[in-house]
Coordinates of C-alpha atoms in Angstrom, one line a residue:
X61 CA 144.9 115.5 136.5
X62 CA 143.9 115.8 140.2
X63 CA 147.7 116.3 141.1
X64 CA 148.1 118.9 138.4
X65 CA 145.2 120.9 139.7
X66 CA 146.6 120.6 143.2
X67 CA 149.9 122.0 142.3
X68 CA 148.3 124.9 140.5
X69 CA 146.2 125.7 143.5
X70 CA 149.2 125.6 145.8
X71 CA 151.3 127.7 143.6
X72 CA 148.5 130.3 143.2
X73 CA 147.9 130.3 147.0
X74 CA 151.5 130.7 147.9
X75 CA 152.3 133.7 145.5
X76 CA 149.0 135.3 146.5
X77 CA 149.8 135.0 150.2
X78 CA 153.3 136.1 150.0
X79 CA 152.2 139.3 148.1
X80 CA 149.4 139.9 150.5
X81 CA 151.6 139.6 153.7
X82 CA 154.3 141.7 152.1
X83 CA 151.7 144.5 151.5
X84 CA 150.4 144.1 155.1
X85 CA 153.5 144.6 157.0
X86 CA 153.8 148.4 156.7
X87 CA 150.0 149.0 156.9
X88 CA 148.5 147.0 159.6
X89 CA 148.8 148.4 163.3
X90 CA 150.1 145.9 165.7
X91 CA 149.7 146.3 169.4
X92 CA 152.8 147.4 171.3
X93 CA 151.6 145.6 174.5
X94 CA 153.8 142.6 174.2
X95 CA 157.5 142.1 173.4
X96 CA 158.1 141.1 169.8
X97 CA 158.2 137.4 169.3
X98 CA 156.4 136.6 172.6
X99 CA 152.9 136.0 170.9
X100 CA 154.4 132.7 169.3
X101 CA 153.4 131.5 165.9
X102 CA 150.4 129.7 164.3
X103 CA 150.2 126.0 164.8
X104 CA 148.9 123.5 162.1
X105 CA 145.5 123.3 163.8
X106 CA 145.0 127.2 163.8
X107 CA 145.6 127.9 167.4
X108 CA 148.6 130.2 168.6
X109 CA 151.8 128.2 169.4
X110 CA 154.6 126.6 167.5
X111 CA 154.3 124.7 164.2
X112 CA 153.2 121.5 165.4
X113 CA 152.5 122.1 169.0
X114 CA 149.9 124.3 170.8
X115 CA 151.2 126.8 173.3
X116 CA 149.7 128.9 176.1
X117 CA 150.2 131.9 174.1
X118 CA 147.2 133.5 172.4
X119 CA 147.7 134.6 168.7
X120 CA 148.4 138.2 168.2
X121 CA 149.9 141.1 170.2
X122 CA 146.9 142.5 171.9
X123 CA 147.0 143.7 175.4
X124 CA 144.2 143.6 178.0
X125 CA 142.3 146.5 176.3
X126 CA 142.7 145.4 172.6
X127 CA 141.7 142.8 170.0
X128 CA 143.9 141.3 167.4
X129 CA 143.0 139.3 164.2
X130 CA 145.6 137.2 162.3
X131 CA 145.7 135.2 159.0
X132 CA 148.3 132.5 158.2
X133 CA 149.2 129.8 155.6
X134 CA 151.3 126.7 156.1
X135 CA 152.6 124.1 153.8
X136 CA 154.5 120.9 154.9
X137 CA 155.8 119.1 151.8
X138 CA 156.6 115.4 152.7
X139 CA 157.8 112.4 150.5
X140 CA 154.3 111.0 149.7
X141 CA 152.0 113.9 151.0
X142 CA 151.5 117.5 151.1
X143 CA 149.7 119.3 153.8
X144 CA 148.3 122.9 153.1
X145 CA 146.6 124.8 155.9
X146 CA 144.9 128.2 155.8
X147 CA 143.5 129.9 158.9
X148 CA 142.3 132.9 160.6
X149 CA 142.3 133.8 164.5
X150 CA 141.3 136.5 166.8
X151 CA 142.4 137.1 170.4
X152 CA 140.2 139.3 172.6
X153 CA 141.7 141.4 175.4
X154 CA 144.7 139.0 176.0
X155 CA 142.3 136.4 177.5
X156 CA 140.3 134.6 174.9
X157 CA 141.4 133.2 171.5
X158 CA 139.1 131.7 168.6
X159 CA 140.3 130.4 165.4
X160 CA 139.3 128.6 162.1
X161 CA 141.5 126.5 160.0
X162 CA 141.2 124.3 157.0
X163 CA 143.5 121.4 156.3
X164 CA 144.0 120.0 152.8
X165 CA 146.2 116.9 152.9
X166 CA 147.1 116.0 149.4
X167 CA 148.0 112.3 148.5
X168 CA 150.9 113.0 146.0
X169 CA 151.3 109.3 145.3
X170 CA 147.8 108.0 145.3
X171 CA 146.0 111.0 144.1
X172 CA 143.2 112.8 145.7
X173 CA 143.0 114.8 149.1
X174 CA 141.5 114.9 152.5
X175 CA 140.0 118.1 153.8
X176 CA 139.4 118.9 157.4
X177 CA 138.0 122.0 159.1
X178 CA 139.1 122.9 162.8
X179 CA 137.1 125.2 165.0
X180 CA 139.0 126.1 167.9
X181 CA 139.0 128.4 171.2
X182 CA 141.6 129.0 173.9
X183 CA 141.3 130.6 177.4
X184 CA 144.1 132.1 179.4
X185 CA 143.7 130.9 182.7
X186 CA 146.6 132.4 184.6
X187 CA 149.8 134.4 184.2
X188 CA 151.8 136.1 181.6
X189 CA 154.3 134.4 179.2
X190 CA 157.0 137.1 180.4
X191 CA 156.1 138.9 183.3
X192 CA 154.6 136.5 185.8
X193 CA 156.9 134.3 188.0
X194 CA 155.0 131.3 186.9
X195 CA 154.3 130.1 183.3
X196 CA 151.3 131.4 181.3
X197 CA 148.6 128.6 181.6
X198 CA 145.9 128.2 179.1
X199 CA 143.1 125.7 178.5
X200 CA 142.1 125.0 174.7
X201 CA 139.5 123.0 172.7
X202 CA 139.8 121.9 169.0
X203 CA 136.7 120.6 167.3
X204 CA 137.6 118.9 163.9
X205 CA 135.2 117.8 161.1
X206 CA 136.1 115.9 158.0
X207 CA 134.5 116.8 154.7
X208 CA 134.8 113.3 153.3
X209 CA 135.3 110.5 155.8
X210 CA 135.8 107.7 153.2
X211 CA 139.3 107.1 153.5
X212 CA 139.1 107.4 157.5
X213 CA 136.5 104.6 157.2
X214 CA 138.6 102.6 155.0
X215 CA 141.7 102.6 157.4
X216 CA 139.3 101.6 160.3
X217 CA 138.5 104.8 162.2
X218 CA 135.5 104.3 164.7
X219 CA 134.5 107.9 163.7
X220 CA 135.0 109.2 160.3
X221 CA 133.3 112.5 160.5
X222 CA 134.3 114.5 163.7
X223 CA 136.2 114.6 166.9
X224 CA 137.3 116.9 169.6
X225 CA 140.8 117.7 171.2
X226 CA 141.2 119.3 174.7
X227 CA 144.5 120.5 175.9
X228 CA 146.3 122.4 178.6
X229 CA 149.4 124.3 178.0
X230 CA 152.0 126.0 180.1
X231 CA 154.6 128.3 178.4
X232 CA 157.2 130.8 179.8
X233 CA 159.9 133.1 178.3
X234 CA 163.0 133.8 180.2
X235 CA 164.7 136.9 179.6
X236 CA 168.4 136.7 179.2
X237 CA 168.6 133.0 180.3
X238 CA 171.1 131.6 177.9
X239 CA 174.2 133.6 177.1
X240 CA 172.1 136.9 177.5
X241 CA 169.6 135.4 175.0
X242 CA 165.8 135.0 175.7
X243 CA 164.6 131.4 175.9
X244 CA 161.2 129.8 175.7
X245 CA 159.7 126.5 176.7
X246 CA 156.2 125.0 176.4
X247 CA 154.6 121.8 177.6
X248 CA 151.1 120.7 176.6
X249 CA 149.0 117.7 177.6
X250 CA 146.4 116.9 175.0
X251 CA 143.4 114.6 175.5
X252 CA 142.8 113.1 172.0
X253 CA 141.2 110.4 169.9
X254 CA 142.5 111.8 166.4
X255 CA 144.3 109.9 163.8
X256 CA 147.0 112.0 162.3
X257 CA 145.5 115.2 163.6
X258 CA 142.1 114.0 162.5
X259 CA 142.9 113.5 158.9
X260 CA 142.2 109.8 159.2
X261 CA 139.3 110.0 161.6
X262 CA 139.0 109.4 165.5
X263 CA 139.5 106.2 167.4
X264 CA 140.0 102.7 165.8
X265 CA 140.2 99.1 166.3
X266 CA 143.2 99.2 168.5
X267 CA 141.9 102.0 170.8
X268 CA 138.7 104.1 170.8
X269 CA 139.2 106.0 174.0
X270 CA 140.6 109.4 174.8
X271 CA 144.4 109.3 175.7
X272 CA 146.6 111.9 177.1
X273 CA 149.5 112.9 174.8
X274 CA 152.4 115.0 175.5
X275 CA 153.8 117.9 173.3
X276 CA 156.7 120.1 174.2
X277 CA 158.7 123.0 172.5
X278 CA 161.9 124.8 173.3
X279 CA 163.4 128.0 171.5
X280 CA 166.2 130.6 171.8
X281 CA 165.6 134.2 170.6
X282 CA 169.0 135.0 168.8
X283 CA 167.8 138.5 168.4
X284 CA 164.6 140.4 168.6
X285 CA 163.7 139.1 165.3
X286 CA 165.3 135.8 164.9
X287 CA 164.4 132.4 166.8
X288 CA 165.4 128.9 166.5
X289 CA 164.0 125.9 168.2
X290 CA 162.7 122.3 168.2
X291 CA 159.3 120.6 169.0
X292 CA 158.0 117.2 170.0
X293 CA 154.4 115.8 169.5
X294 CA 153.2 112.4 171.0
X295 CA 150.6 110.9 169.0
X296 CA 148.2 108.0 169.6
X297 CA 148.4 104.7 167.4
X298 CA 144.4 103.9 167.4
X299 CA 144.5 102.2 164.1
X300 CA 147.3 99.9 164.5
X301 CA 149.2 101.4 161.6
X302 CA 152.4 102.3 163.4
X303 CA 151.5 106.0 163.8
X304 CA 154.7 107.8 165.2
X305 CA 155.4 110.8 167.1
X306 CA 156.3 114.1 165.3
X307 CA 159.5 116.3 165.7
X308 CA 160.7 119.5 164.0
X309 CA 163.7 121.9 164.1
X310 CA 162.5 125.4 163.1
X311 CA 163.9 128.9 162.5
X312 CA 161.6 132.0 162.6
X313 CA 162.1 135.4 161.3
X314 CA 160.0 138.1 162.7
X315 CA 160.6 141.3 161.0
X316 CA 157.6 143.1 162.8
X317 CA 154.6 142.3 164.9
X318 CA 152.7 142.2 161.7
X319 CA 154.6 139.5 159.9
X320 CA 156.5 136.2 160.8
X321 CA 158.0 133.5 158.6
X322 CA 159.0 130.1 159.9
X323 CA 161.0 127.3 157.9
X324 CA 161.4 123.9 159.4
X325 CA 162.5 120.4 159.0
X326 CA 159.8 118.2 160.0
X327 CA 160.1 114.3 160.8
X328 CA 156.7 112.9 160.8
X329 CA 157.2 109.3 160.7
X330 CA 154.8 106.7 159.3
X331 CA 151.6 108.0 157.8
X332 CA 148.9 105.6 156.7
X333 CA 151.7 102.9 156.0
X334 CA 154.0 105.1 154.2
X335 CA 157.1 105.3 156.3
X336 CA 159.6 107.8 157.0
X337 CA 157.7 110.8 156.0
X338 CA 159.9 113.9 156.2
X339 CA 160.2 117.3 154.6
X340 CA 160.1 121.2 154.7
X341 CA 157.7 123.2 156.7
X342 CA 156.9 126.7 155.6
X343 CA 154.5 129.1 157.4
X344 CA 153.7 132.7 156.9
X345 CA 151.8 134.7 159.5
X346 CA 150.4 138.3 159.2
X347 CA 148.5 140.4 161.8
X348 CA 145.6 142.1 160.3
X349 CA 144.4 144.0 163.1

């Protein structure tokens, strides 16, 4: 019964979001202050970035005298699990980003779900992803709270209610760098205690202190509207369950500054003892303002 309700919820959400973003594209007014595609996408935790990696870019195309607001929805469908994410973000004067996201992690095999809310902020410290000689550099924070920490407690998490990640990201776009195509790279250092993004709590019997994890992305913009790339995210194994690093290959279609669609193949490794979790990642992002 729980799985049936979840499937109905996902189907309704997907149809509604697709219709909404389709209507949004010709109506919303996007800033012309940035090149199309250089604002990045929306990451699983709500911040601007790739799919699984936070970038130094701020969500939205606002320039230094503008504000932008974005909404996004993402689903990752794995062998034994399904992750749905809904979120909104706002970027102020190309300097500060705030975001709110809710993750719903459905246990397809066991039944039930885990819900997590993520409150985040990011500050652009230096540079511009395109126009400065050095990469754009941003500092971010993500505070995560679980609605129900019973599963996190059962697998041995030290904190089954909330935790906070800090990260420093550097991102750069090189114009015409590869056979005339624009190229992007991004590297991020994240201080975290989160188990599976925090869905399984924070810290554990194997480790209960912050560790620095590496994240990286590369992409090539094949045209103004199409990008392909890959991402890597290192993850801590605090619980001793063999938590593995994440990897994905993605393609993004960006018909306008108001809309982007990203499809990826995600390899997420072992999750709570279920090995070799892999599947499709789909994300829709629309600029509201």
